[in-house]
Coordinates of C-alpha atoms in Angstrom, one line a residue:
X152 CA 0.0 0.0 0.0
X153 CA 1.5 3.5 -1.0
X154 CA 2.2 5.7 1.9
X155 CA 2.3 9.7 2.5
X156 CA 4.7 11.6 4.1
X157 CA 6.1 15.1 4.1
X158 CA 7.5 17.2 0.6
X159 CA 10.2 18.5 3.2
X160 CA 11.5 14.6 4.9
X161 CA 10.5 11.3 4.5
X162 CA 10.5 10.5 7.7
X163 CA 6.9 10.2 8.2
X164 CA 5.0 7.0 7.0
X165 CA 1.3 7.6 7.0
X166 CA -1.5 6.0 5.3
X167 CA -4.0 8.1 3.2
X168 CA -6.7 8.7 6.1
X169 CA -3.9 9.6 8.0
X170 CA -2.7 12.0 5.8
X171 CA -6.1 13.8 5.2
X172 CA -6.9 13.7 9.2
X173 CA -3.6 14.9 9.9
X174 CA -3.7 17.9 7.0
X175 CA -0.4 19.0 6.9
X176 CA 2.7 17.5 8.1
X177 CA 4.3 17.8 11.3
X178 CA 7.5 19.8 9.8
X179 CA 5.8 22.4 7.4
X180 CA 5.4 20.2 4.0
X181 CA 3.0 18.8 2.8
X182 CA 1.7 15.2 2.1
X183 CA 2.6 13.4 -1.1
X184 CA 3.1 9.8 -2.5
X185 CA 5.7 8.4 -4.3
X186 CA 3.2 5.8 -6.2
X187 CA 1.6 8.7 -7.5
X188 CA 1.3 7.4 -11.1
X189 CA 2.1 3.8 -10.6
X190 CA -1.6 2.9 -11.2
X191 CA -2.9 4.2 -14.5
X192 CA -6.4 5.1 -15.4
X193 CA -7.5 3.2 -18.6
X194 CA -8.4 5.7 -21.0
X195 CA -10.3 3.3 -23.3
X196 CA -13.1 2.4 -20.6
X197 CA -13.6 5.9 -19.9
X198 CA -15.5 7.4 -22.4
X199 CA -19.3 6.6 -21.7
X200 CA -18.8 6.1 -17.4
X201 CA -20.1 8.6 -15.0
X202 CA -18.9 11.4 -12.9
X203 CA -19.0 9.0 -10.1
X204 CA -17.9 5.8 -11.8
X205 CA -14.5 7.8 -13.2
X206 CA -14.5 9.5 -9.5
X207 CA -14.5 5.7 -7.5
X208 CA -11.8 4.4 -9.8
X209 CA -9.6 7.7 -9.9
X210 CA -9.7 8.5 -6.5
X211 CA -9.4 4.7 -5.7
X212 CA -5.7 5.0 -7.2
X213 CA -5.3 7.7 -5.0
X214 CA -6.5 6.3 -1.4
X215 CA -5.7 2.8 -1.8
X216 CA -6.8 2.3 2.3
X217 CA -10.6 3.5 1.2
X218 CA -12.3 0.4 0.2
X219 CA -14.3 0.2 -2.9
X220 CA -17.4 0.5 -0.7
X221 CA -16.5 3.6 1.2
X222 CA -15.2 5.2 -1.9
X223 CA -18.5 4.3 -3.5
X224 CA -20.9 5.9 -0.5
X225 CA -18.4 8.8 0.0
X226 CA -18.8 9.8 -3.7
X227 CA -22.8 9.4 -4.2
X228 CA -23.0 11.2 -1.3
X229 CA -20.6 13.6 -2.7
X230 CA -22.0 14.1 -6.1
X231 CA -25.9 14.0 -6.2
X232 CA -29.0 15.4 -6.1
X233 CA -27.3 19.1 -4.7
X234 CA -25.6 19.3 -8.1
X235 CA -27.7 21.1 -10.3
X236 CA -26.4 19.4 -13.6
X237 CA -26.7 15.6 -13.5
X238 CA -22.8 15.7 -15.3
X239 CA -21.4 17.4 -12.5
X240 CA -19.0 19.2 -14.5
X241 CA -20.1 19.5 -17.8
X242 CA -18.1 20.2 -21.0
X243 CA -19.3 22.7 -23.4
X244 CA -17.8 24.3 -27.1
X245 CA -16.7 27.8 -26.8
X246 CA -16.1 28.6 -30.2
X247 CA -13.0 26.1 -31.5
X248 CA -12.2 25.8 -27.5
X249 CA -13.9 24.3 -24.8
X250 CA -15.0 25.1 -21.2
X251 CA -15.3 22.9 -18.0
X252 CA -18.1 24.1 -15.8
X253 CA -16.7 23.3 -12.1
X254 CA -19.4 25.6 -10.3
X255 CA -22.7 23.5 -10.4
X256 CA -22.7 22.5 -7.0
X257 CA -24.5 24.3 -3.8
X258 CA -22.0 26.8 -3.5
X259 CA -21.3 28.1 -7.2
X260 CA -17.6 27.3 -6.7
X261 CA -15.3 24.6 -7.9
X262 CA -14.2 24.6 -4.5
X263 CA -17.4 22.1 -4.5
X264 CA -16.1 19.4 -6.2
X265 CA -13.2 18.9 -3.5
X266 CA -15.3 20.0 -0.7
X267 CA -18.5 17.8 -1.0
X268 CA -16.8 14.9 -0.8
X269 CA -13.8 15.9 1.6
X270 CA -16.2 15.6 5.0
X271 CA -17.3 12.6 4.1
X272 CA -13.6 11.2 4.0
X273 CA -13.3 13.1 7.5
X274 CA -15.7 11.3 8.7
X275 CA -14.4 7.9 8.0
X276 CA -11.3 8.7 9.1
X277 CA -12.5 9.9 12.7
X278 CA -14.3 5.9 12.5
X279 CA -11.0 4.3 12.0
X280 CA -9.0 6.4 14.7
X281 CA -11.1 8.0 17.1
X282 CA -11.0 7.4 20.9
X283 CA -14.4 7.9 21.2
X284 CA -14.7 11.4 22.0
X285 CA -12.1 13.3 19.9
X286 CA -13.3 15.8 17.4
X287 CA -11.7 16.6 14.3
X288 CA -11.8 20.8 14.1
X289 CA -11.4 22.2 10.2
X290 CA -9.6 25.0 10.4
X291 CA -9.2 27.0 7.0
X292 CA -8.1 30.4 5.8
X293 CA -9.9 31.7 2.2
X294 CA -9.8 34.0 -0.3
X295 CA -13.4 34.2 -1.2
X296 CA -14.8 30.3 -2.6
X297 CA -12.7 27.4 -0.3
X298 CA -14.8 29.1 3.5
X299 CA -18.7 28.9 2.2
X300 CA -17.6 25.4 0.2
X301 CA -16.2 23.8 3.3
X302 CA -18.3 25.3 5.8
X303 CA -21.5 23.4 3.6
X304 CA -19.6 20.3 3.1
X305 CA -19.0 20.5 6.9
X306 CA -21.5 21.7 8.7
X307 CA -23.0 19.4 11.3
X308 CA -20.8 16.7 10.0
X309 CA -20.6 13.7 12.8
X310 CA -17.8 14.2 14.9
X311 CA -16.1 17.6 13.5
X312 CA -16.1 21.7 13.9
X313 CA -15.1 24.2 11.6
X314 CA -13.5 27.1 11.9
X315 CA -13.1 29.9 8.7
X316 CA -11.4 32.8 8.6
X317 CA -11.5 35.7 5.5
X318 CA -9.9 38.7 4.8
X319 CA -11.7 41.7 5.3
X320 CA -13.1 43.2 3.0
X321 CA -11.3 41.5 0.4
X322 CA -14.1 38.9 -0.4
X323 CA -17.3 39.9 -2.3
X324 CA -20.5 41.0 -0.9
X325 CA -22.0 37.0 -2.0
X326 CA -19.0 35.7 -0.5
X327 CA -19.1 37.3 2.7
X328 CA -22.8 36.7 3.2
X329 CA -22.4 32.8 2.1
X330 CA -20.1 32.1 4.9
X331 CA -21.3 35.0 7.7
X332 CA -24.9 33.0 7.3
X333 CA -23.9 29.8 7.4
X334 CA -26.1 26.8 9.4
X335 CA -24.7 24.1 11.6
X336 CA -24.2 23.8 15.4
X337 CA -20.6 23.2 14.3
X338 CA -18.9 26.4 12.6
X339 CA -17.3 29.2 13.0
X340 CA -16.2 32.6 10.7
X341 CA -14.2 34.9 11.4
X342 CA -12.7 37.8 9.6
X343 CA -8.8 38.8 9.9
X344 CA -7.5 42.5 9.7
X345 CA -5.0 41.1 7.0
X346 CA -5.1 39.9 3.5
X347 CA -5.7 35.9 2.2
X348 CA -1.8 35.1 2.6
X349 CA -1.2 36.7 6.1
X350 CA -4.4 34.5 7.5
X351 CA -2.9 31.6 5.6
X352 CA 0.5 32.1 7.0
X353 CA -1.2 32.1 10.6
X354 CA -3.3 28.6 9.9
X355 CA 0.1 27.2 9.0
X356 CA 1.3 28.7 11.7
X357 CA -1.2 27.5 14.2
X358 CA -0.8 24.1 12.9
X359 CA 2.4 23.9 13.5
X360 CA 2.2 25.2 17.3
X361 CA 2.6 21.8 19.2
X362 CA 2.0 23.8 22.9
X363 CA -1.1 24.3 21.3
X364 CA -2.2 21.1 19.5
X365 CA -1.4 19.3 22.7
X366 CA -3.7 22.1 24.8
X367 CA -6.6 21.5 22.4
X368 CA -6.1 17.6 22.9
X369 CA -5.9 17.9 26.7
X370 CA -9.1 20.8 27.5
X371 CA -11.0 20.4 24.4
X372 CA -10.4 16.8 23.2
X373 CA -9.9 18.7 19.9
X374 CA -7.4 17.8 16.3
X375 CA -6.5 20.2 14.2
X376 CA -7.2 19.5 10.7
X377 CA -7.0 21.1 7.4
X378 CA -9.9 22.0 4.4
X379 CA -7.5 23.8 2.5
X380 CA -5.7 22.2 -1.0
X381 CA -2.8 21.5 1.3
X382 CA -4.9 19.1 2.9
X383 CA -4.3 15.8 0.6
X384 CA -8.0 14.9 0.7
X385 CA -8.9 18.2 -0.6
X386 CA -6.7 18.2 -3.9
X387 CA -6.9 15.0 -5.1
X388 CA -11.1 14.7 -5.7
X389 CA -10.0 17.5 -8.4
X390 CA -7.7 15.0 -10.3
X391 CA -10.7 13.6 -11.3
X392 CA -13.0 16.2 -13.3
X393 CA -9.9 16.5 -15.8
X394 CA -10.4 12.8 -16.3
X395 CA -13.9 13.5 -16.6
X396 CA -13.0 16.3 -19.3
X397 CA -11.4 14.0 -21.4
X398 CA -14.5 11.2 -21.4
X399 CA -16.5 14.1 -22.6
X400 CA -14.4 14.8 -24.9
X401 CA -14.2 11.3 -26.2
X402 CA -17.8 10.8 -26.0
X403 CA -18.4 13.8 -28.4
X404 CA -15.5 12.2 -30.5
X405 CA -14.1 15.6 -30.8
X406 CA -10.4 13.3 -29.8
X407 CA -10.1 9.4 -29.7
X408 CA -8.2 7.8 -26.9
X409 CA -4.3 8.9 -26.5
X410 CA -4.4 12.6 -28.5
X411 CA -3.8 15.0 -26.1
X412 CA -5.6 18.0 -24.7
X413 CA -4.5 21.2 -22.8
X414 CA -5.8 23.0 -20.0
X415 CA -6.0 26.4 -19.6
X416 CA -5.8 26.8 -15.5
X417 CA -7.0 30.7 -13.3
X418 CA -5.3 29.7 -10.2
X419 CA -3.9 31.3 -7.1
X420 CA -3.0 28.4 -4.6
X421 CA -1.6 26.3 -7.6
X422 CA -4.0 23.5 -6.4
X423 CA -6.4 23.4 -9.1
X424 CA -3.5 22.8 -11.7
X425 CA -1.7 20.7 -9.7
X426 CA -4.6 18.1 -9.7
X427 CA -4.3 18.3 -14.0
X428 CA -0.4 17.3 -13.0
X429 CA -1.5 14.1 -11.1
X430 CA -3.9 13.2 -13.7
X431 CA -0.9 13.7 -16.4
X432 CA 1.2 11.4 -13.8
X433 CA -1.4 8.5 -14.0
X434 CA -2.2 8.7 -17.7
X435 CA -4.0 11.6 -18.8
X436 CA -1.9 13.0 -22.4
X437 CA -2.2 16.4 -21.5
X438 CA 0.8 18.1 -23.5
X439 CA 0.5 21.4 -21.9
X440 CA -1.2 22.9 -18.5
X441 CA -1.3 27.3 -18.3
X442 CA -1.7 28.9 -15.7
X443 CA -3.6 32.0 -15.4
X444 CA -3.5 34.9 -12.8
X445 CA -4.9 38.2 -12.1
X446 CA -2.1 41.5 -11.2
X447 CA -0.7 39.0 -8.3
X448 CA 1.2 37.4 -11.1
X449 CA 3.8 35.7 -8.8
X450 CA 3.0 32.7 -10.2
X451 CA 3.8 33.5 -14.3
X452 CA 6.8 35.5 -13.0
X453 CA 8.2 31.9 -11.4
X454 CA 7.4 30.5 -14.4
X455 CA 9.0 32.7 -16.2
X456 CA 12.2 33.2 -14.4
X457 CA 12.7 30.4 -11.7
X458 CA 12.5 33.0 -8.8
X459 CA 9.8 33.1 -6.6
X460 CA 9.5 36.1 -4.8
X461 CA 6.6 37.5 -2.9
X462 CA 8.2 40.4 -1.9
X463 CA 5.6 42.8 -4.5
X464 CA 2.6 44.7 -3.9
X465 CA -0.7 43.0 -3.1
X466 CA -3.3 43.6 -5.0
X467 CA -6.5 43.7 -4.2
X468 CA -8.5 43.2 -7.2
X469 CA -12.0 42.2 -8.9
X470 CA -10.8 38.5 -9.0
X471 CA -10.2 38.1 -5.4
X472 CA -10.5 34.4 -5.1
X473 CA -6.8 34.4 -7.1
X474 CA -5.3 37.2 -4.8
X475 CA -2.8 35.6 -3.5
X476 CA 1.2 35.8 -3.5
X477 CA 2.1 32.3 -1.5
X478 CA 0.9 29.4 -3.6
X479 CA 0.8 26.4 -1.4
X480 CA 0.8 23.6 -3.6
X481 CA 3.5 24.6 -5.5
X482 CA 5.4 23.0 -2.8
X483 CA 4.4 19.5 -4.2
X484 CA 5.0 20.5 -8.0
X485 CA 8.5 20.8 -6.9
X486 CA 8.6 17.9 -5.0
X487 CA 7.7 15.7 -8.0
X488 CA 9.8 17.3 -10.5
X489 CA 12.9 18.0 -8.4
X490 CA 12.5 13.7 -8.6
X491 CA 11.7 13.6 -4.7
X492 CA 14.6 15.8 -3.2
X493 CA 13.3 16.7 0.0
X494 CA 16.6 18.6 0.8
X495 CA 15.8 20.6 -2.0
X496 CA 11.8 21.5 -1.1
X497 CA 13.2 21.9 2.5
X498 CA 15.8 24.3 1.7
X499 CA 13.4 26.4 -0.9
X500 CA 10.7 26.6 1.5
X501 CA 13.0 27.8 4.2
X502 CA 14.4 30.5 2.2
X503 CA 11.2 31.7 1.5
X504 CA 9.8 32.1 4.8
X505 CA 13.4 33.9 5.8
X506 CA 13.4 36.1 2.8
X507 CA 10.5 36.2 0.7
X508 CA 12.0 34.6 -2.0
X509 CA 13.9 31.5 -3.4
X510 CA 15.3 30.4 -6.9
X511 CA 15.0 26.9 -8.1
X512 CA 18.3 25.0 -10.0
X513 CA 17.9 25.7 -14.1
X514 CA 17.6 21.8 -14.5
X515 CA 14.1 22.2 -12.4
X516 CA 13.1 25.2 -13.9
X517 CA 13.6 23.4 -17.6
X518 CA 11.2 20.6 -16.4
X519 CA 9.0 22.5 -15.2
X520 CA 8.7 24.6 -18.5
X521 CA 8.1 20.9 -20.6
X522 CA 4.6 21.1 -19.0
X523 CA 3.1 24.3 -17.1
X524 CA 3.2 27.7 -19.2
X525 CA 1.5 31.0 -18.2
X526 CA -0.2 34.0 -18.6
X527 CA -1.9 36.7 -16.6
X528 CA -4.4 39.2 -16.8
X529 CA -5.2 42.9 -15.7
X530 CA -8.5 44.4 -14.0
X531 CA -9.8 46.1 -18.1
X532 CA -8.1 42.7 -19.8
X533 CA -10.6 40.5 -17.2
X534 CA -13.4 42.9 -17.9
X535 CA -12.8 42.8 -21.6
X536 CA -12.2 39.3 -21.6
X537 CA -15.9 38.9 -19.7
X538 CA -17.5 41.2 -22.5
X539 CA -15.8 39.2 -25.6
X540 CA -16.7 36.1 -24.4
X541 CA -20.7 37.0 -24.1
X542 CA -20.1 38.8 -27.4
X543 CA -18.7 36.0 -29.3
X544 CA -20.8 33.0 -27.5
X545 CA -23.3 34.1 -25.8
X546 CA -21.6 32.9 -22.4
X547 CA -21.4 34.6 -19.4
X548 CA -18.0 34.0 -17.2
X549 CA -17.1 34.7 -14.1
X550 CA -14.0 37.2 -13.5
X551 CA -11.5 34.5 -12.1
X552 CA -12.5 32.1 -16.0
X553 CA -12.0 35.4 -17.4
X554 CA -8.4 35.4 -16.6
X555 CA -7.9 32.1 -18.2
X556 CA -10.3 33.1 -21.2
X557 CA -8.0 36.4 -21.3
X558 CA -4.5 34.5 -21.6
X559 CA -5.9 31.0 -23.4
X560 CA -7.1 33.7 -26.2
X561 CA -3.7 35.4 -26.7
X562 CA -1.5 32.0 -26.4
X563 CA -1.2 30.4 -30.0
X564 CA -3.6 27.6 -30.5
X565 CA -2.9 24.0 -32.1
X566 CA -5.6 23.2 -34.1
X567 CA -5.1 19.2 -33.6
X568 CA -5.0 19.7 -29.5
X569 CA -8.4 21.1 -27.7
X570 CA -8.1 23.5 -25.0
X571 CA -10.1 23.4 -22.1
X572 CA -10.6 26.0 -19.9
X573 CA -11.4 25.5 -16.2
X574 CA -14.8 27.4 -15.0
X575 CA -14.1 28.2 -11.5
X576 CA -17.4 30.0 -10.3
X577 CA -21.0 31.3 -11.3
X578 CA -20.7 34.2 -13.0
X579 CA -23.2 35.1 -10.1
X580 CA -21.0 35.1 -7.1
X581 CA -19.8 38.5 -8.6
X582 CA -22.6 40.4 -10.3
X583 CA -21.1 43.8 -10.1
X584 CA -18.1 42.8 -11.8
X585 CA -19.7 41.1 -14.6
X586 CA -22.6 43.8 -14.6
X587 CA -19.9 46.6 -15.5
X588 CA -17.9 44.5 -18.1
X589 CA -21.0 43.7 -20.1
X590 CA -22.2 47.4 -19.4
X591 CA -25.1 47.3 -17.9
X592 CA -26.5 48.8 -14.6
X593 CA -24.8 48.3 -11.6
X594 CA -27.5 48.6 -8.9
X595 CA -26.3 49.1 -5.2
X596 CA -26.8 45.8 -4.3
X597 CA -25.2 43.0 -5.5
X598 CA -28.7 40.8 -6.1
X599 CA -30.4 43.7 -8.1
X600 CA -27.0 43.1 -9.7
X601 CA -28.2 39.8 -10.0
X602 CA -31.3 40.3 -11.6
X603 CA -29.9 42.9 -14.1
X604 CA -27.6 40.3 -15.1
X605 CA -30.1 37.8 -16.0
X606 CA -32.9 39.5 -17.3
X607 CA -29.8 41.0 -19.8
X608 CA -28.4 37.8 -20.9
X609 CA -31.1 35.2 -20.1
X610 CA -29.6 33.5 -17.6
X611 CA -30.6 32.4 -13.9
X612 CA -28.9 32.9 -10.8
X613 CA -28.3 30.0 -8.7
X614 CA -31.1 30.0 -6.2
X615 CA -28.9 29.7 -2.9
X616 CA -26.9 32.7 -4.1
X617 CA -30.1 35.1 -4.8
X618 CA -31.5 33.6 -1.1
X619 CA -29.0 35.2 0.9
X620 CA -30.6 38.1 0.5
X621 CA -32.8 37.8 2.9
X622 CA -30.6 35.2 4.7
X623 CA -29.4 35.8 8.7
X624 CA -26.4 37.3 9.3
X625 CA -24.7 34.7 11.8
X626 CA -20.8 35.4 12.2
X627 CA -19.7 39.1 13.1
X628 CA -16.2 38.3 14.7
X629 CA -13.4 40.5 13.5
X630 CA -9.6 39.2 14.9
X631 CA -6.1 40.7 14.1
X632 CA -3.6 38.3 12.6
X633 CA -2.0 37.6 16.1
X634 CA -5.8 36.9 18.2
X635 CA -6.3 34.2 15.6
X636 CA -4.9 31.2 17.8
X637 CA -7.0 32.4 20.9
X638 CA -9.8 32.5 19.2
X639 CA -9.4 28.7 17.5
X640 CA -9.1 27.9 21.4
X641 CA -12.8 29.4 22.1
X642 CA -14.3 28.1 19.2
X643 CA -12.6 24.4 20.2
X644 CA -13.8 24.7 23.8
X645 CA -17.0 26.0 22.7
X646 CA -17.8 23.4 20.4
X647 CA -17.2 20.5 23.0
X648 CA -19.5 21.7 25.6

């Protein structure tokens, strides 16, 4: 059975529900397998399976120590009836290109996919391990989608609490209401004076505070755990909607089994394309995956140079789930294609929290060019990209797709090789954005901006998002960056009384 331990050491030896209860490892890294690829999906049974037939066999590759049977209840639980497209993530032309819908589950976000199913491995975990009264606490830092997506996957989910915290005001006026009105006798949200990588720093942070762990597990009988894409159990449910892509693909014979495909990618946290770089690992002939970001273009800059450095200006812009300047996962990118030199990852990632900044060896930096590429887009070239893409095909996109559609439309196409581009959200989730690209009225609030949209363009607004208008306003807590331990403590001892 393959095992997970740390991108930094090898020194720990745990099994997948270990990994995913744990979150992140006990040094700083995070988890990854060295079988990743060994098993290979079979393209050539693909084509005409399910969502959820691809997702038990992908994800079954992936967490060997889940039987077939858990996999199989974890992933109909997962992906049902709250999906409001029975394909889960379904394919559709745009123009000679093609777009992947991710945000068709109950919170508009392909945050969604992950995060649906995610609790439900939580939960099986806490079966296999628990003492009896330990709780598992979910403690995650977002810029906008991953805090509503894991507080609904989480919520009142047997034998776990979760705790959220966002930036303020750096999330959208849907997004903040989604998470601040959130049910369960389990959750917590917070906002941090402090932007989406100074919370995230803190979570990593308070993770890695063993005074602290060992406090919770003493008073609160309490684990710290992790919803985030560093959390192994979080990325690897996205591995499988790109093999999901490509039975679409095949189904519509647009390609037949072994061409290849590219992905067009709008990340921030590097988790999204990371999953399209496991499914290449265990089959999937993708010849090219881009990444796409906003003005916080740390990531095409890396890609560009070698040098990560995060010591630039934040911006704060109308893509805010992307507004980030430390991209987690790229940890395990670098892991796999350094060939497993933990040295190395150790040594990067120490430099970085010590100076901002590290350079990777040219022979890393030329492997990593045979696969990712990048682009990145500006606050008029997302708002032009929205208003070209309704133009041309009638298809509203969301401001984050927008980068991707922005930078997949000025890289030079191969007309034998699709592109797909990854739909990360409702165009809904950010009405005013969309609204002023595709000039029309811009209404005070955001859901008259939601009614303008779709009277305009025909379209209908996810019912959960146009609800929270009249929704209760739960969560009101405000913390600075250094009260956000103390109040994971209250929330812990709270939630076990």
């Amino acid at each position: 059975m393959n095992t997970f331990h740390s991108t930094r050491s090898t020194t720990d030896s745990l099994t997948a529900k270990q990994a995913i209860r744990k979150g992140i490892a006990s040094d700083g890294g995070l988890f990854v397998t060295d079988s990743l690829g060994e098993q290979q999906i079979d393209l050539g049974t693909i084509a005409d399976k399910s969502y959820q037939d691809i997702a038990v066999e992908v994800l079954g590759a992936l967490l060997p120590d889940f039987s077939d049977e858990e996999l199989r209840d974890c992933v109909t639980e997962a992906y049902g009836k709250q999906w409001s497209d029975p394909a889960i993530t379904p394919l559709k032309a745009l123009g000679d290109d093609y777009v992947l819908e991710l945000f068709n589950g109950p919170t508009s976000a392909f945050k969604d996919v992950a995060l649906q199913i995610l609790p439900r491995f939580m939960t099986r975990t806490v079966q296999a391990d628990s003492t009896g009264d330990e709780r598992v606490m979910i403690l995650t830092a977002t810029s906008g989608d991953t805090g509503k997506a894991a507080l609904a996957g989480f919520a009142d989910a047997p034998g776990t609490g979760i705790t959220v915290f966002y930036p303020e005001g750096q999330v959208s006026e849907v997004q903040q209401l989604q998470m601040s009105t959130q049910s369960g006798g389990n959750v917590a949200v917070c906002a941090v004076r402090g932007n989406f990588d100074d919370a995230q720093s803190a979570v990593k942070n308070i993770f890695a505070d063993e005074a602290l762990s060992k406090r919770l597990a003493s008073s609160s009988h309490t684990v710290l755990s992790s919803a985030n894409s560093i959390n192994v159990g979080r990325l690897v449910p996205q591995v499988v909607y790109y093999f999901v892509a490509y039975a679409q693909l095949l189904s519509q014979q647009v390609i037949n089994v072994g061409d290849e495909v590219e992905f067009c990618v709008p990340t921030g946290n590097f988790g999204d394309i990371l999953a399209g770089y496991y499914a290449r690992r265990m089959g999937l002939p993708i010849s090219k995956l881009t990444v796409a970001s906003d003005r916080n273009n740390v990531l095409f800059d890396f890609l560009s140079t070698g040098v990560y450095d995060r010591n630039r200006d934040f911006f704060t812009t109308i893509s805010p789930s992307m507004d980030i300047l430390i991209s987690s996962n790229l940890e395990r990118m670098l892991y796999y294609l350094s060939e497993g030199d933990t040295d190395l990852i150790s040594l990067l990632m120490k430099e970085l929290t010590e100076t901002g900044r590290y350079e990777i060896p040219e022979t890393l930096k030329t492997a990593i060019g045979g696969i990712f590429d990048g682009g990145w887009a500006d606050e008029e070239q997302v708002k032009t990209a929205i208003r070209e893409c309704w133009k041309a095909h009638h298809y509203v996109i969301d401001p984050h797709t927008a980068c991707g559609y922005h930078v997949m439309s000025h890289m030079e196409a191969d007309p034998l090789t699709p592109r797909v581009l990854l739909s990360t959200a409702s165009p809904y989730k950010f009405p005013r954005v969309v609204n002023e690209a595709l000039g029309l009225q811009t209404p005070e609030s955001d859901f008259a901006c939601m009614d303008v949209l779709a009277e305009a363009t025909g379209t209908t607004a996810p019912k959960a998002l146009r609800a929270l208008e009249s929704a209760d306003v739960r969560f009101h807590d405000v913390t600075d960056i250094n009260g956000m331990t103390d109040y994971v403590e209250s929330i812990a001892s709270k939630l076990n009384n």
